[in-house]
Coordinates of C-alpha atoms and ligand atoms in Angstrom, one line a residue:
X1 CA 43.3 15.1 27.3
X2 CA 40.3 16.8 25.7
X3 CA 39.8 20.5 25.0
X4 CA 37.1 22.9 23.7
X5 CA 38.1 26.0 21.9
X6 CA 35.5 28.3 23.5
X7 CA 36.1 31.2 21.0
X8 CA 37.4 30.9 17.4
X9 CA 36.4 32.5 14.1
X10 CA 36.7 29.4 12.0
X11 CA 34.4 30.9 9.3
X12 CA 36.8 33.8 8.7
X13 CA 38.6 33.8 5.3
X14 CA 42.1 33.1 6.8
X15 CA 40.9 29.7 8.0
X16 CA 37.8 28.8 5.9
X17 CA 39.5 27.7 2.7
X18 CA 41.5 25.0 4.6
X19 CA 39.0 24.4 7.4
X20 CA 38.8 20.6 7.2
X21 CA 42.6 20.5 7.6
X22 CA 42.6 23.0 10.5
X23 CA 39.8 21.0 12.3
X24 CA 41.6 17.7 11.8
X25 CA 44.9 19.1 13.1
X26 CA 43.2 20.5 16.2
X27 CA 41.2 17.3 16.7
X28 CA 44.4 15.2 16.6
X29 CA 45.7 17.3 19.5
X30 CA 42.5 16.7 21.5
X31 CA 40.4 19.7 20.6
X32 CA 36.9 18.2 20.3
X33 CA 34.6 21.2 19.9
X34 CA 34.8 24.8 18.7
X35 CA 32.6 27.7 19.6
X36 CA 32.2 30.0 16.6
X37 CA 30.7 33.5 17.5
X38 CA 28.6 35.8 15.3
X39 CA 30.0 39.2 14.5
X40 CA 27.6 40.7 12.0
X41 CA 24.0 39.9 10.9
X42 CA 24.8 38.4 7.5
X43 CA 27.7 36.4 9.0
X44 CA 25.5 35.2 11.9
X45 CA 22.8 34.1 9.4
X46 CA 25.5 32.2 7.5
X47 CA 26.7 30.4 10.6
X48 CA 23.5 28.4 10.8
X49 CA 24.5 26.5 7.7
X50 CA 28.2 26.5 8.8
X51 CA 27.2 24.6 11.9
X52 CA 25.5 22.0 9.8
X53 CA 28.5 21.5 7.6
X54 CA 31.0 21.2 10.5
X55 CA 29.6 19.0 13.2
X56 CA 32.3 19.8 15.8
X57 CA 31.3 23.5 15.7
X58 CA 28.8 25.1 17.9
X59 CA 27.7 28.7 17.1
X60 CA 26.6 31.9 18.7
X61 CA 24.8 34.9 17.1
X62 CA 25.8 38.5 17.7
X63 CA 26.9 41.9 16.5
X64 CA 30.5 42.7 17.3
X65 CA 31.4 46.3 18.3
X66 CA 34.4 46.1 16.0
X67 CA 31.9 46.2 13.1
X68 CA 29.7 48.8 14.6
X69 CA 29.7 51.0 11.5
X70 CA 28.6 48.1 9.3
X71 CA 25.5 47.1 11.4
X72 CA 22.4 48.4 9.6
X73 CA 19.6 50.0 11.7
X74 CA 17.6 46.8 11.5
X75 CA 20.5 44.4 12.2
X76 CA 19.7 43.8 15.8
X77 CA 16.0 43.1 15.2
X78 CA 16.9 40.7 12.4
X79 CA 19.4 39.0 14.7
X80 CA 16.8 38.7 17.4
X81 CA 14.4 37.0 15.1
X82 CA 17.1 34.7 13.9
X83 CA 18.1 33.7 17.4
X84 CA 14.5 33.1 18.5
X85 CA 13.7 31.0 15.4
X86 CA 16.9 29.0 15.8
X87 CA 17.1 28.9 19.6
X88 CA 18.0 25.2 19.6
X89 CA 20.8 25.6 17.1
X90 CA 22.8 28.1 19.1
X91 CA 24.8 27.9 22.3
X92 CA 25.2 31.6 23.2
X93 CA 24.6 35.2 22.2
X94 CA 27.7 37.1 21.0
X95 CA 30.2 38.2 20.3
X96 CA 29.0 41.5 21.6
X97 CA 30.3 44.1 24.0
X98 CA 32.0 47.4 24.1
X99 CA 35.3 48.4 22.5
X100 CA 36.6 51.8 23.5
X101 CA 38.9 51.9 20.5
X102 CA 35.9 51.7 18.1
X103 CA 33.3 54.4 17.2
X104 CA 29.9 55.2 18.8
X105 CA 30.4 54.1 22.3
X106 CA 26.9 55.2 23.3
X107 CA 25.4 53.0 20.6
X108 CA 27.7 50.2 21.4
X109 CA 26.5 50.3 25.0
X110 CA 22.8 50.3 24.0
X111 CA 23.4 47.4 21.6
X112 CA 25.2 45.5 24.3
X113 CA 22.3 45.8 26.7
X114 CA 20.0 44.5 24.0
X115 CA 22.2 41.5 23.6
X116 CA 22.0 40.8 27.4
X117 CA 18.2 41.1 27.3
X118 CA 18.1 38.6 24.4
X119 CA 20.3 36.1 26.4
X120 CA 18.0 36.4 29.3
X121 CA 14.9 35.9 27.2
X122 CA 16.4 32.8 25.6
X123 CA 18.2 31.4 28.7
X124 CA 21.6 31.6 27.0
X125 CA 25.1 32.7 28.1
X126 CA 26.7 35.8 26.7
X127 CA 30.1 36.1 24.9
X128 CA 31.5 39.5 25.8
X129 CA 34.2 41.4 24.0
X130 CA 35.9 44.1 25.9
X131 CA 38.7 46.5 25.2
X132 CA 39.6 49.4 27.6
X133 CA 35.9 49.2 28.6
X134 CA 35.5 47.3 31.9
X135 CA 33.7 50.3 33.5
X136 CA 31.3 50.5 30.6
X137 CA 30.7 46.7 30.6
X138 CA 30.1 46.9 34.4
X139 CA 27.5 49.8 33.9
X140 CA 25.6 47.7 31.3
X141 CA 25.7 44.6 33.5
X142 CA 24.4 46.7 36.4
X143 CA 21.5 48.0 34.3
X144 CA 20.7 44.6 33.0
X145 CA 22.4 41.6 34.7
X146 CA 23.1 38.5 32.5
X147 CA 21.0 35.8 34.2
X148 CA 22.8 32.9 32.6
X149 CA 26.3 34.3 32.9
X150 CA 28.7 33.9 30.0
X151 CA 32.4 34.4 29.2
X152 CA 34.6 37.5 29.2
X153 CA 36.4 36.7 26.0
X154 CA 40.2 37.4 26.1
X155 CA 40.1 38.5 29.7
X156 CA 42.8 41.0 30.6
X157 CA 42.5 43.1 33.8
X158 CA 43.1 43.2 37.5
X159 CA 42.2 40.6 40.1
X160 CA 39.4 42.9 41.3
X161 CA 37.9 43.1 37.8
X162 CA 38.2 39.3 37.4
X163 CA 36.3 38.8 40.7
X164 CA 33.7 41.2 39.6
X165 CA 32.9 39.1 36.6
X166 CA 33.2 35.8 38.4
X167 CA 30.7 37.0 41.1
X168 CA 28.2 37.7 38.3
X169 CA 28.5 34.2 36.8
X170 CA 31.1 34.8 34.1
X171 CA 34.0 32.7 33.1
X172 CA 37.3 34.3 32.0
X173 CA 38.5 33.4 28.5
X174 CA 42.2 32.5 28.5
X175 CA 43.9 32.9 25.1
X176 CA 47.3 33.5 23.5
X177 CA 47.8 36.7 25.5
X178 CA 49.2 34.7 28.4
X179 CA 52.1 33.6 26.2
X180 CA 53.6 37.1 26.3
X181 CA 55.6 38.0 29.4
X182 CA 54.5 41.6 29.0
X183 CA 51.0 40.4 30.0
X184 CA 52.3 39.9 33.5
X185 CA 49.4 41.4 35.3
X186 CA 46.8 39.2 33.5
X187 CA 49.1 36.1 33.9
X188 CA 49.2 36.7 37.6
X189 CA 45.5 37.1 37.9
X190 CA 44.8 33.9 35.9
X191 CA 47.2 32.0 38.3
X192 CA 45.1 33.2 41.3
X193 CA 41.4 32.9 40.4
X194 CA 39.6 29.6 40.9
X195 CA 40.2 27.0 38.2
X196 CA 36.4 26.7 37.7
X197 CA 36.3 30.3 36.4
X198 CA 38.5 29.7 33.4
X199 CA 37.9 28.6 29.8
X200 CA 40.4 28.1 27.0
X201 CA 40.2 29.9 23.6
X202 CA 42.4 30.8 20.6
X203 CA 40.3 33.6 19.0
X204 CA 41.9 32.2 15.7
X205 CA 42.7 33.6 13.3
X206 CA 43.4 36.6 15.7
X207 CA 45.6 36.8 18.7
X208 CA 48.7 34.8 17.6
X209 CA 50.8 33.4 20.4
X210 CA 54.2 34.7 21.2
X211 CA 56.6 33.3 18.6
X212 CA 53.9 33.4 15.9
X213 CA 53.4 37.1 15.5
X214 CA 52.3 38.2 12.1
X215 CA 50.8 34.8 11.3
X216 CA 47.2 33.7 11.3
X217 CA 46.4 32.0 14.6
X218 CA 45.2 28.4 14.2
X219 CA 42.8 26.4 16.4
X220 CA 45.3 23.6 17.2
X221 CA 47.4 26.1 19.1
X222 CA 44.8 25.9 21.8
X223 CA 47.0 23.1 23.3
X224 CA 49.9 25.7 23.5
X225 CA 47.6 28.1 25.3
X226 CA 46.8 25.2 27.7
X227 CA 50.5 24.6 28.3
X228 CA 51.1 28.2 29.1
X229 CA 48.2 28.1 31.5
X230 CA 49.6 25.0 33.2
X231 CA 52.9 26.8 33.7
X232 CA 51.0 29.4 35.7
X233 CA 48.8 27.1 37.8
X234 CA 49.5 24.9 40.7
X235 CA 47.1 22.1 39.7
X236 CA 48.1 19.0 37.7
X237 CA 47.7 19.4 33.9
X238 CA 45.1 16.5 33.8
X239 CA 43.0 18.2 36.4
X240 CA 43.2 21.6 34.6
X241 CA 42.2 20.0 31.3
X242 CA 39.3 18.1 32.8
X243 CA 38.0 21.1 34.7
X244 CA 38.2 23.5 31.7
X245 CA 36.5 20.9 29.4
X246 CA 33.7 20.4 31.9
X247 CA 33.3 24.1 32.5
X248 CA 32.9 24.7 28.7
X249 CA 30.4 21.9 28.4
X250 CA 28.3 23.2 31.3
X251 CA 28.3 26.8 30.1
X252 CA 27.5 26.0 26.5
X253 CA 25.4 22.9 27.3
X254 CA 27.4 20.7 25.0
Ligands
ZN301 ZN1 36.3 37.1 18.6

């Protein structure tokens, strides 16, 4: 079976020093490609070289709400120029979105809408970060629909919220959260939505699976996320793997 890790920060310091080993280990378990998102302007700019160094990695450019206080006033216009210049070297715009646990929600929302406009201008999908912010994300998507869809990274929420995104062309990112029994609501939702609406992700080095708390998450654990998902779904594992792989390829045009 083959897999794509649709969201992992392989350029972060926890993984970068030993990256060839991490990629080889994941590859041995069937993970063929990795989507590495942008989080700040300087890091997004550095990703362009990163993608040349690691052929299995595809990249996105974006300003993450978690770093809202680090983004300079000209960060988005620089990012925009970078994305337009390197349109053929990127597969999405993001990671962007709204995080209600971070500062400057108003500015976060404005910046998010700018990312959606950029996606639409470049015919690219959007990688969306949310935390306690579904209503704000929905407001932004109403003001400016994402014409090429995207993925709701680390989806957690109700069936109604899941359907809202699916109806607007979004996939739901399935990560290590589903390994925790306390995530019962999300687990139930992910067992019910159409298989075609799901993508696999680790968010490595973040979001360790149950049993690995306190450790850096690693991209080979994508296969364990997959096994947890299989336990929730009625389809055969081969069918699940095949559908998720092909959904990732279609969304990111791999
Ligand atoms: Zn992320």
